[in-house]
Coordinates of C-alpha atoms in Angstrom, one line a residue:
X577 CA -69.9 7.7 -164.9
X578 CA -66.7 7.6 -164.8
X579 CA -63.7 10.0 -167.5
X580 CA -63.9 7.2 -169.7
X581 CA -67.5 6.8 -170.3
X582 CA -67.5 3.3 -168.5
X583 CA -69.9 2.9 -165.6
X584 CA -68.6 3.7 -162.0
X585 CA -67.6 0.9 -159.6
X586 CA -69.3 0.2 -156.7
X587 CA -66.8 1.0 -153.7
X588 CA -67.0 -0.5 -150.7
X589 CA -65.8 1.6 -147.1
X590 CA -65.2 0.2 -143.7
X591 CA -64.8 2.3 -140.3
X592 CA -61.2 2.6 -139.2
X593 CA -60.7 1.5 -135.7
X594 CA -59.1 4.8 -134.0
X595 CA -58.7 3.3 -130.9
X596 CA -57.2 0.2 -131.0
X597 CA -54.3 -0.2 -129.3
X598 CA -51.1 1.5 -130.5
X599 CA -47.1 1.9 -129.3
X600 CA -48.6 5.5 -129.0
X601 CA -51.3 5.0 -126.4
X602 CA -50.8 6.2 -123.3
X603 CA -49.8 4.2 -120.2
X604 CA -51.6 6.4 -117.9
X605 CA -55.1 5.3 -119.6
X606 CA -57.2 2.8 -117.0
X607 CA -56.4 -0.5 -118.4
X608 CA -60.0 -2.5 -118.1
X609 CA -60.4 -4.3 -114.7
X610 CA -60.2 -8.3 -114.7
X611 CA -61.9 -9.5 -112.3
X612 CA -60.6 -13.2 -111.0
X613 CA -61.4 -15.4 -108.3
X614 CA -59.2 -16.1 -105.7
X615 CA -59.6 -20.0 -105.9
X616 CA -57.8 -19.3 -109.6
X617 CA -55.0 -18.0 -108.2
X618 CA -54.6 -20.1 -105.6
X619 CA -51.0 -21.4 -104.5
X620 CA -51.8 -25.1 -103.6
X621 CA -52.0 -27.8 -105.6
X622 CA -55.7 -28.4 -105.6
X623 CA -58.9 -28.7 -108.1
X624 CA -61.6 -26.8 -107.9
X625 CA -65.0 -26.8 -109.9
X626 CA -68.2 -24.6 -109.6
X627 CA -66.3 -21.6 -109.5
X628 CA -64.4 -23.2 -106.6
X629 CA -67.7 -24.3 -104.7
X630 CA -65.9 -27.7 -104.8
X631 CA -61.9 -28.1 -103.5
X632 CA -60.1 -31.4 -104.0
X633 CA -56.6 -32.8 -104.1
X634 CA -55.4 -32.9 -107.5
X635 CA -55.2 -36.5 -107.4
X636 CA -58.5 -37.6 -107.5
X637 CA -58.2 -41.3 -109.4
X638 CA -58.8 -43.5 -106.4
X639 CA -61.5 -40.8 -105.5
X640 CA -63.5 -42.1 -108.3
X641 CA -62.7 -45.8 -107.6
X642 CA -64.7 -45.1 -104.2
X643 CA -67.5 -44.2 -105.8
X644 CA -67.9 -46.9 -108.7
X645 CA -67.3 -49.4 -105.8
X646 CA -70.3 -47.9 -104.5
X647 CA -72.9 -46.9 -106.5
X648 CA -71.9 -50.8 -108.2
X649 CA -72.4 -52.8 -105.0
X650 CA -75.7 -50.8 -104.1
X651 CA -76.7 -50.5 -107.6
X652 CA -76.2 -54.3 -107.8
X653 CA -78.4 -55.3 -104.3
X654 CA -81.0 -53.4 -105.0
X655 CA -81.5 -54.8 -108.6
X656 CA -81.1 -58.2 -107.5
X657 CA -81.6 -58.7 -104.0
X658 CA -84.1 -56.3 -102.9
X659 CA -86.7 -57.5 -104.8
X660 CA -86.6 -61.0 -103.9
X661 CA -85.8 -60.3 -99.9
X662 CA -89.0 -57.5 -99.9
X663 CA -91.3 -60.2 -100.9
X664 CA -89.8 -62.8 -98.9
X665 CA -88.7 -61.1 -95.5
X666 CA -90.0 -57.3 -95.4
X667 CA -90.1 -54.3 -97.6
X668 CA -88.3 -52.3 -95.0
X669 CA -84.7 -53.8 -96.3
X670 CA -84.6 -51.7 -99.3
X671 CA -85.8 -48.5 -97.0
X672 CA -83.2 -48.7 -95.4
X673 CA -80.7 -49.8 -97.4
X674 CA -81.4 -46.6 -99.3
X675 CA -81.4 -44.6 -96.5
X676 CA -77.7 -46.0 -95.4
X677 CA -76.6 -45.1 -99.6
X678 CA -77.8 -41.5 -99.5
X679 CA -75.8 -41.1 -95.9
X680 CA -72.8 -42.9 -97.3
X681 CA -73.0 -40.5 -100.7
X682 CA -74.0 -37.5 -98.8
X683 CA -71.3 -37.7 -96.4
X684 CA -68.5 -38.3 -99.0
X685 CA -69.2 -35.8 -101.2
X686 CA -69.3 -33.1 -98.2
X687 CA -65.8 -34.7 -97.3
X688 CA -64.3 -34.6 -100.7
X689 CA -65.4 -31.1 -101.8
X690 CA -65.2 -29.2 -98.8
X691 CA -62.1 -26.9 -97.4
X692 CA -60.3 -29.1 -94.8
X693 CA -59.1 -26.5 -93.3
X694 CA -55.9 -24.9 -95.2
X695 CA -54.4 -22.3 -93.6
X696 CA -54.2 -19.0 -95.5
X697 CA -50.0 -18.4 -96.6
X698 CA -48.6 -15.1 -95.2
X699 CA -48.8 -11.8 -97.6
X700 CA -45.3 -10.5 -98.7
X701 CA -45.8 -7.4 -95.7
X702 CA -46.4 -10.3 -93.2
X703 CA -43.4 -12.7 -94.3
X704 CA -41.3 -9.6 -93.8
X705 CA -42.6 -8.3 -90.9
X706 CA -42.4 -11.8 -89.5
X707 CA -38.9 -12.0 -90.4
X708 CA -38.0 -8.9 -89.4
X709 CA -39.3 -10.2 -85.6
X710 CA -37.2 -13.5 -86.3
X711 CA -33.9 -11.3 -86.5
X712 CA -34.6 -9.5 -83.2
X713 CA -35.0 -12.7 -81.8
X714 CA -32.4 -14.1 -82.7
X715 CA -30.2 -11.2 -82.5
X716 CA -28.9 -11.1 -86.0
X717 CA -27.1 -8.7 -87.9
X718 CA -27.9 -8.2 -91.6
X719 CA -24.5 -9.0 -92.4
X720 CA -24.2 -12.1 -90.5
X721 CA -25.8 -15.8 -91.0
X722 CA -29.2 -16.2 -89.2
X723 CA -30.1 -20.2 -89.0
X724 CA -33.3 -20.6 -90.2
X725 CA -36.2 -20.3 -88.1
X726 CA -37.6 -23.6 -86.6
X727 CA -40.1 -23.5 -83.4
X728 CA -41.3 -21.6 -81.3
X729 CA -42.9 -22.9 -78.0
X730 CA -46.2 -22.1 -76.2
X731 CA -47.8 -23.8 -73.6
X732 CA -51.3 -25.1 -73.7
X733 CA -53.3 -26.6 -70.6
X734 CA -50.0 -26.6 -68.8
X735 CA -48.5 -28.8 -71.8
X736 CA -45.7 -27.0 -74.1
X737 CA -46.6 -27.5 -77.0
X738 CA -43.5 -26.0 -80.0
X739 CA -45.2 -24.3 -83.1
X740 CA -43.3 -25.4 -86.6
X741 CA -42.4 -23.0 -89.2
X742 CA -43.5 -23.5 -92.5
X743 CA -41.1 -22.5 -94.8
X744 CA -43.5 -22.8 -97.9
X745 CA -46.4 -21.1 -96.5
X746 CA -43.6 -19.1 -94.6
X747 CA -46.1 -18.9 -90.9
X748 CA -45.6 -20.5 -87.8
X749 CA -48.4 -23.2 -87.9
X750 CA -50.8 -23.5 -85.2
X751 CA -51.3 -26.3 -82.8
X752 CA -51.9 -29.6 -84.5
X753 CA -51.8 -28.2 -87.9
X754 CA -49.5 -29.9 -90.3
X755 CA -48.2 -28.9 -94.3
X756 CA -50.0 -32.0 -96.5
X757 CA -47.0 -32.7 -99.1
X758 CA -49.5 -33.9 -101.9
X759 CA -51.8 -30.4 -101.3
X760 CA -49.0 -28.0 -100.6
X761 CA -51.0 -26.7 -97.6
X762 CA -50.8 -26.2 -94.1
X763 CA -54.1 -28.0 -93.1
X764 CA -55.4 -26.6 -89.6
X765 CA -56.1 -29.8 -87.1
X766 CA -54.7 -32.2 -90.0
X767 CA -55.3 -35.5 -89.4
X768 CA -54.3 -37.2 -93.0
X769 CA -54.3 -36.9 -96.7
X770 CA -57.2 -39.5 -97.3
X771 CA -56.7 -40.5 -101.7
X772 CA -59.8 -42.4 -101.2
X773 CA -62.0 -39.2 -100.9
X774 CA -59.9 -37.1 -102.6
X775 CA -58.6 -34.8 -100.1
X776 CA -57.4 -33.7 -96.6
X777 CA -58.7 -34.5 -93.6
X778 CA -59.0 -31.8 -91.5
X779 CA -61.0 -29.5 -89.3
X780 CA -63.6 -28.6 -90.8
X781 CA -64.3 -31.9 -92.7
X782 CA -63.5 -34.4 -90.2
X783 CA -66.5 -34.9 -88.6
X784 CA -68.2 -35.9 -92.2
X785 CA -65.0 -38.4 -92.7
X786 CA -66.1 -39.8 -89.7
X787 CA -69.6 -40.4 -90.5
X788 CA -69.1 -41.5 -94.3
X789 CA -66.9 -44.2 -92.9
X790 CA -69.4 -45.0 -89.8
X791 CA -72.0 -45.1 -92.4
X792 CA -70.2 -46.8 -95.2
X793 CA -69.1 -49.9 -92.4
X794 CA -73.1 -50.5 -91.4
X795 CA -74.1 -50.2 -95.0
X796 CA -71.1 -52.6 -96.1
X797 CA -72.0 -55.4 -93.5
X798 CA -75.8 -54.7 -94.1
X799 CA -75.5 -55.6 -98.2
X800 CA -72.9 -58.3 -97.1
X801 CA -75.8 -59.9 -94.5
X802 CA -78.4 -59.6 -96.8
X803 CA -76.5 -61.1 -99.9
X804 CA -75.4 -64.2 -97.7
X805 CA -79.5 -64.4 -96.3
X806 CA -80.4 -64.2 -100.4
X807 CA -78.1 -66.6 -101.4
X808 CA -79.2 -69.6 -98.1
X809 CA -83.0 -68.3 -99.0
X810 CA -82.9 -69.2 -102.9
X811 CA -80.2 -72.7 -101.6
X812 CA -83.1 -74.4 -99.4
X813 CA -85.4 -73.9 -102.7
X814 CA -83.5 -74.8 -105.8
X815 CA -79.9 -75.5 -104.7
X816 CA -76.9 -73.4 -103.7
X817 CA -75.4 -73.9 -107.2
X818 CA -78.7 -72.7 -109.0
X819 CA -78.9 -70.4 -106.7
X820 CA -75.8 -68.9 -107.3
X821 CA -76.9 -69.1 -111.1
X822 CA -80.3 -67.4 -110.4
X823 CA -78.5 -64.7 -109.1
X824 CA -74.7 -64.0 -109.9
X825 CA -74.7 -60.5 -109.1
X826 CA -75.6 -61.6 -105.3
X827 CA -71.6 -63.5 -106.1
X828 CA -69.8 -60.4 -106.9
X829 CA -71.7 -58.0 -104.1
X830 CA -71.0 -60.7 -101.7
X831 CA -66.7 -61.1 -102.5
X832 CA -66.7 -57.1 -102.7
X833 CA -68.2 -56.3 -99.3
X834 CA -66.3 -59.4 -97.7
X835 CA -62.9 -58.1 -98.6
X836 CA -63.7 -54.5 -98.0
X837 CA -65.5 -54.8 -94.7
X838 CA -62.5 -55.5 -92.4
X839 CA -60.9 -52.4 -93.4
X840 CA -63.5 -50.3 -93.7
X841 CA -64.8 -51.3 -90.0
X842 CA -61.2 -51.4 -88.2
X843 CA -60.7 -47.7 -89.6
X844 CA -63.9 -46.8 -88.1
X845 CA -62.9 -48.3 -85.2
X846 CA -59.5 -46.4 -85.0
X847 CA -61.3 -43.2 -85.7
X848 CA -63.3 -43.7 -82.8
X849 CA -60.8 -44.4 -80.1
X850 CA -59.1 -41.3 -81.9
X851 CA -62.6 -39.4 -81.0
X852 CA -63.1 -40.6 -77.8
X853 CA -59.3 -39.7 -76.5
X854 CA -59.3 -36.2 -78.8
X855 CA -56.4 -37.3 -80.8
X856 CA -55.6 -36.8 -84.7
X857 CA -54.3 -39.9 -86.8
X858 CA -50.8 -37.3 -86.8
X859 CA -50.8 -37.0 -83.5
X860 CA -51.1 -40.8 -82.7
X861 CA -49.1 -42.0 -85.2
X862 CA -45.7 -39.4 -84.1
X863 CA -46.8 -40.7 -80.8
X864 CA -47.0 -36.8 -79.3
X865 CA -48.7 -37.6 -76.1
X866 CA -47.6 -41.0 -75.5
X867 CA -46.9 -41.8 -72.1
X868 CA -43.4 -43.2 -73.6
X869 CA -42.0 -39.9 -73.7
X870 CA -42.3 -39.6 -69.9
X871 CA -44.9 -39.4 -67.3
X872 CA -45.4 -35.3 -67.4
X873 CA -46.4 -36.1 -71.2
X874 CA -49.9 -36.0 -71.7
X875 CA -52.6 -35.0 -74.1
X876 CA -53.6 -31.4 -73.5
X877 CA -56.6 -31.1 -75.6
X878 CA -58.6 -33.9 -73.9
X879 CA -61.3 -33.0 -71.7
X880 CA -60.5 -35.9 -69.9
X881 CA -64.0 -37.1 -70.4
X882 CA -64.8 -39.5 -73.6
X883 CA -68.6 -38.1 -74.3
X884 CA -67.3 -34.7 -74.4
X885 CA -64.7 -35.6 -76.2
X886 CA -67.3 -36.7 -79.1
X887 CA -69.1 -34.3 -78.4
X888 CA -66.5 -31.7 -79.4
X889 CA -65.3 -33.4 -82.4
X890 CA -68.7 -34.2 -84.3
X891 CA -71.3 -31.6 -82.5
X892 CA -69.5 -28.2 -82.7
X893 CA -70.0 -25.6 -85.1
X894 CA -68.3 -25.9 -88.0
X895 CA -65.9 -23.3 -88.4
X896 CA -65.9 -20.7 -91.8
X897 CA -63.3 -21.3 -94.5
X898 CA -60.1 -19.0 -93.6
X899 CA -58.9 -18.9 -97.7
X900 CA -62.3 -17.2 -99.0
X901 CA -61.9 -19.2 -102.2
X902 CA -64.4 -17.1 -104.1
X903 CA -63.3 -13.7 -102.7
X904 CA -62.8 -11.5 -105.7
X905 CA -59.2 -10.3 -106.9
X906 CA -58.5 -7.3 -108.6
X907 CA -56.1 -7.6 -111.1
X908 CA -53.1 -5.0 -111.4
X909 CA -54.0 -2.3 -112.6
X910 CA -51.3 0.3 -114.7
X911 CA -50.3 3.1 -112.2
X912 CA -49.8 6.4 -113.3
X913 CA -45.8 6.8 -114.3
X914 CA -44.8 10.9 -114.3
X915 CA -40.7 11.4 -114.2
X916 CA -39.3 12.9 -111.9
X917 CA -37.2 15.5 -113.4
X918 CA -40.2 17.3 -115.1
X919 CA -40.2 15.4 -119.0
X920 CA -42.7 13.7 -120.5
X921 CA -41.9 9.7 -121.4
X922 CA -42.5 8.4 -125.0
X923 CA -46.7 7.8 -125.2
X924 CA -47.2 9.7 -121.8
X925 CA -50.3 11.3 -122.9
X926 CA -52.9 10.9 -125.3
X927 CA -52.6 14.6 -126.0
X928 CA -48.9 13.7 -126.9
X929 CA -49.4 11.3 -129.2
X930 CA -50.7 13.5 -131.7
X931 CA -47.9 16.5 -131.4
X932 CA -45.9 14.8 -134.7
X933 CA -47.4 17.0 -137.0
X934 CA -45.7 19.3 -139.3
X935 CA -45.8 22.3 -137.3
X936 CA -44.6 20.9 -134.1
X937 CA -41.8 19.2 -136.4
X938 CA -40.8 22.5 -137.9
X939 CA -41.0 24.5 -134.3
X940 CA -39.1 21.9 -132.9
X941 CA -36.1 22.2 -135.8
X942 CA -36.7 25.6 -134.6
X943 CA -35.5 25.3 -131.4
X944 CA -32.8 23.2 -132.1
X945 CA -31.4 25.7 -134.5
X946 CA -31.9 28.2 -131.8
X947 CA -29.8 26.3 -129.0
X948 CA -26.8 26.0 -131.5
X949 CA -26.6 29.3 -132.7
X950 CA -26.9 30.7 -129.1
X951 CA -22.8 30.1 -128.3
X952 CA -22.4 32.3 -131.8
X953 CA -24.0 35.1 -130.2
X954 CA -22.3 35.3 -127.1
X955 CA -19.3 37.1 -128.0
X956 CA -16.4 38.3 -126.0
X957 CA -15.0 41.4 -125.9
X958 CA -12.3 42.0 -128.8
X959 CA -9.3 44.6 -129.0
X960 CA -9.9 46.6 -132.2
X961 CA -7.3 49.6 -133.9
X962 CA -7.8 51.8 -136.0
X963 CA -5.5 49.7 -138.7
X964 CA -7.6 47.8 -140.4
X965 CA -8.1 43.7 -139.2
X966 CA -5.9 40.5 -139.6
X967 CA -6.0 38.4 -143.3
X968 CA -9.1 36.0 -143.0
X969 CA -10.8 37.6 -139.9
X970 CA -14.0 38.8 -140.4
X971 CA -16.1 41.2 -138.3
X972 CA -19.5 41.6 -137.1
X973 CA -21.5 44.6 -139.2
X974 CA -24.6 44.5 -136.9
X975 CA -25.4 42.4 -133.5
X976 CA -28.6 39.6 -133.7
X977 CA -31.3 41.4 -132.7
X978 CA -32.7 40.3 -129.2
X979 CA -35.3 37.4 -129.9
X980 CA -39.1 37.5 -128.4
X981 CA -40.2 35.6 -125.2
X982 CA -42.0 32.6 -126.7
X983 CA -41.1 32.8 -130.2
X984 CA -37.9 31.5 -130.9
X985 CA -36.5 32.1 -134.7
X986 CA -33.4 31.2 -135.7
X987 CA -30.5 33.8 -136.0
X988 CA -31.3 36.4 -138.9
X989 CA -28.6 36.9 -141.3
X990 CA -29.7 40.4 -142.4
X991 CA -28.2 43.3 -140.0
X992 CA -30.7 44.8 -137.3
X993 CA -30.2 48.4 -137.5
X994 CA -32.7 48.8 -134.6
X995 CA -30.9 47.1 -132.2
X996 CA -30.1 48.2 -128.5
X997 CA -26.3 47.2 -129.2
X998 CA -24.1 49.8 -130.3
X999 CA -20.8 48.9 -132.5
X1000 CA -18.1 51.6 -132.2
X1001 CA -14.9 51.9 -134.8
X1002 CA -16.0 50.4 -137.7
X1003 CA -13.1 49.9 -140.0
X1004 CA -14.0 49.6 -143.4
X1005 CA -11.9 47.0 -145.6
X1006 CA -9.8 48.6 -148.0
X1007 CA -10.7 45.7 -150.9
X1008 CA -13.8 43.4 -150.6
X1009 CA -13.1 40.8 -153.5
X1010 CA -15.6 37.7 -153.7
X1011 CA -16.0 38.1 -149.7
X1012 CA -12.3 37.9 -148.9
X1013 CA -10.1 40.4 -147.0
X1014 CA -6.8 41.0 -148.3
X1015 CA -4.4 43.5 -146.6
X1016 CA -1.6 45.0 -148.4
X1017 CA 1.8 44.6 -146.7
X1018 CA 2.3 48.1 -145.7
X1019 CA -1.6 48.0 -144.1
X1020 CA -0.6 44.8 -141.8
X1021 CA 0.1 45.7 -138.4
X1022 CA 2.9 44.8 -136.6
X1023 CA 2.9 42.9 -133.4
X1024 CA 2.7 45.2 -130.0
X1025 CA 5.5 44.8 -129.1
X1026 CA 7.2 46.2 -132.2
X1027 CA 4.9 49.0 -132.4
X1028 CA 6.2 52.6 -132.6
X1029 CA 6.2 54.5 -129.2
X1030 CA 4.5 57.6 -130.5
X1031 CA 2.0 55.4 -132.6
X1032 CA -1.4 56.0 -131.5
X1033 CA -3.5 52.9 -130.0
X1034 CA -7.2 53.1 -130.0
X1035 CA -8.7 50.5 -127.9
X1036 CA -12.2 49.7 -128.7
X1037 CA -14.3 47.4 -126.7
X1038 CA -16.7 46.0 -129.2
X1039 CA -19.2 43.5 -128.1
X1040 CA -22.9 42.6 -128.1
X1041 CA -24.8 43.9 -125.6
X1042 CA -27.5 42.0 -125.6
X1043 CA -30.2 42.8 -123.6
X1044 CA -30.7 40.3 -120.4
X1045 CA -33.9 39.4 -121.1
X1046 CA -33.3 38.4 -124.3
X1047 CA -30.5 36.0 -123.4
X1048 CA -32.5 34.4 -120.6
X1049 CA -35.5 33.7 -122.9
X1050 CA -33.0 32.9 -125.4
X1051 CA -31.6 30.4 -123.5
X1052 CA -34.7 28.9 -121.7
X1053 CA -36.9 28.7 -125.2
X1054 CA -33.9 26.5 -126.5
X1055 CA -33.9 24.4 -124.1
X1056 CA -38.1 24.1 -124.0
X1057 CA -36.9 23.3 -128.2
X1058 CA -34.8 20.2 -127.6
X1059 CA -37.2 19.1 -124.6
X1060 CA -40.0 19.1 -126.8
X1061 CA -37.9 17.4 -129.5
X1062 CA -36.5 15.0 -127.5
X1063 CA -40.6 13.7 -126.4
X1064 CA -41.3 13.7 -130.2

């Protein structure tokens, strides 16, 4: 119940978040680790899906054109054609015209989403130290030009063979490697940017390029022979113009595979001169080791045989992927930051974060009081007399007494009678009115040089002795005061 007599309200509490994140938090805390991969951080301009299982060139439209072409054409034969030419001929057609469409797939796929080849790009510590070998090369001083660097030259087989430098992925490229323009990547053994699979052609996909075309050519004139044998089959029963009507589809298979088998069967037929003489489509079409150049010009990678020529190219061992696309990465983490000159920055320290309170407020006032009335008590020596002092000058009645180690106070206004100092000829005032000194004329003393010979001079030397340790603690606890003040 609540004063009033009424009934009490039902009050509702939430938790308050003390740890959230706050201007006050310290830097030094572990931020939380995020873990990437490295195929999200990767420079080129690729794709990559499956947590970069699959790679491909970011262009990938006339990728998927290959494949409706395709799965239509094959889709088509064996809905309308297969049937009619198992009964008819043999069963065996649509055995192996399946076998031929799960090759053709199998190897395009492995072409399209597999690393080429790319060539890792140098680390900042390796761009430099590479550059740092350039200069000595070259000779250069750092305050003159160096011309950029463009080959260097090794010789291979007895051929000399000049190794580019690639100013993007800033390395010397191997032998037959090439930078791909659409990719951004220096492919290792490039032979060409293929759009229809979607990707480079390189090293390590190469021998699957060759085999999806290979593949693709017997399965484009084996739909294309079978359509035309359909089509003469269904003529000698009914006609060729209801045959065409009994089976359109056996129309459209039959223009597709007739305007895409000449290209599709003279690139498989370039690859394999390319095979049998160990050449790359780059190589062949720059014209590296044509005998136009000059007689001493000649292929150094040929083994001067063509079966083991083929035999290297599409039997080796496939080598491992150099970028390690799904290699972890460790994101930055926040290093510890400590000043060098011994003071704590703003949110250094949890601890810190909570020293605003009052008492650290008032013991830091403290200490700034301290440091500015330390000048005050460091007094020098003054010339007294026995005549009492000037109009409007006062005089000390008791030293500050010496301050603990530790403890700083602000000056006391109330005498220390206790004190280790020691005040000699104390002068009392001959009228003390509202604070103010007031010296008759007679009482005012007259410059030294005017004074009377025979007048006696007392010289007094009055001053503070403080005691040493007090002054040093004095002076070291003020400036601890506008440290600490300072952080807050």
């Amino acid at each position: 119940m609540t004063p009033g007599g009424g009934p009490m309200k039902e009050c509702g509490y939430s938790e308050i978040n003390t740890r959230g994140t706050s201007p006050m938090e310290s830097p030094n805390k572990k931020k939380k680790t995020t873990v990437k991969r490295k195929w999200e951080v990767f420079p080129g301009r690729n794709k990559f899906y499956c947590n970069g299982r699959i790679m491909m060139a970011r262009q990938t439209g006339v990728f998927y054109l290959t494949l409706i072409l395709i799965l239509v054409t094959s889709g088509l034969f064996f809905a309308f054609d297969c049937p009619y030419l198992a009964v008819k001929i043999t069963p065996a057609i649509p055995v192996i015209g399946g076998i031929l469409v799960f090759f053709v797939m199998g190897t395009l796929l492995r072409t399209s989403f597999s690393d080429p080849g790319v060539l890792p790009r140098a680390t900042p510590d390796e761009a430099a130290d590479l550059e740092r070998q350039i200069d000595v090369a070259n000779g250069s001083t750092s305050g003159g030009y160096r011309p950029p660097p463009r080959t260097k030259e090794v010789v291979i087989n007895g051929q000399t063979v000049k190794l580019k430098y690639c100013f993007t992925c800033k390395i010397f490229r191997p032998p037959r490697a090439s930078h791909c323009s659409l990719c951004d990547n220096c492919v290792e053994r490039f032979d060409h940017h293929c759009p229809w699979v979607g990707n480079c052609v390189g090293k390590r996909n190469y021998r699957f390029f060759y085999m999806f075309i290979l593949s693709l050519s017997f399965l484009t004139v084996f739909i294309f022979a079978f359509v035309i044998t359909h089509v003469i089959l269904r003529s000698q029963q009914s006609g060729f113009l209801n045959a065409l009507k009994d089976s359109p589809a056996s129309v459209l298979e039959a223009v597709v595979c007739f305007f895409s088998v000449w290209s599709i069967v003279g690139l498989s037929g370039f690859h394999t001169y390319l095979i049998s003489s160990n050449q790359t489509t780059n190589e062949d079409i720059k014209g590296s080791w044509s005998s136009k150049r000059g007689k001493e010009n000649y292929n150094p990678y040929s083994y001067g045989n063509i079966f083991t020529n083929c035999c290297s190219a599409l039997c080796g061992p496939v080598n491992p992927s150099l970028i390690d696309r799904r290699g972890i990465v460790q994101a930055d983490m926040a290093e510890s930051v400590t000043p060098s000159n011994g003071l704590t920055m703003y949110g250094s320290t949890q601890s810190q974060s909570n020293m605003c309170d009052q008492d650290q407020c008032i013991q830091s006032t403290k200490f700034v009081l301290q440091a500015a009335a330390t000048p005050l008590l460091q007094t020098e020596p003054t010339i007294t007399t026995d005549e009492p002092p000037l109009p409007g000058k006062t005089t000390i009645s008791a030293p500050c007494a010496p301050l603990a180690l530790g403890q700083p106070t602000p000056p006391s206004s109330m005498p220390n009678l206790n004190s280790e100092a020691v005040l000699t000829d104390m002068i009392p005032l001959k009228e003390d009115i509202g604070n103010h000194q007031f010296l008759t004329p007679d009482e005012a003393p007259s410059p030294p040089g005017m004074l009377p010979a025979n007048s006696p001079v007392t010289h007094s030397h009055t001053m503070h002795v403080l005691n040493l340790v007090s002054q040093d603690s004095l002076h070291e606890d003020s400036v601890r005061g506008l440290v600490k003040l300072s952080s807050v």
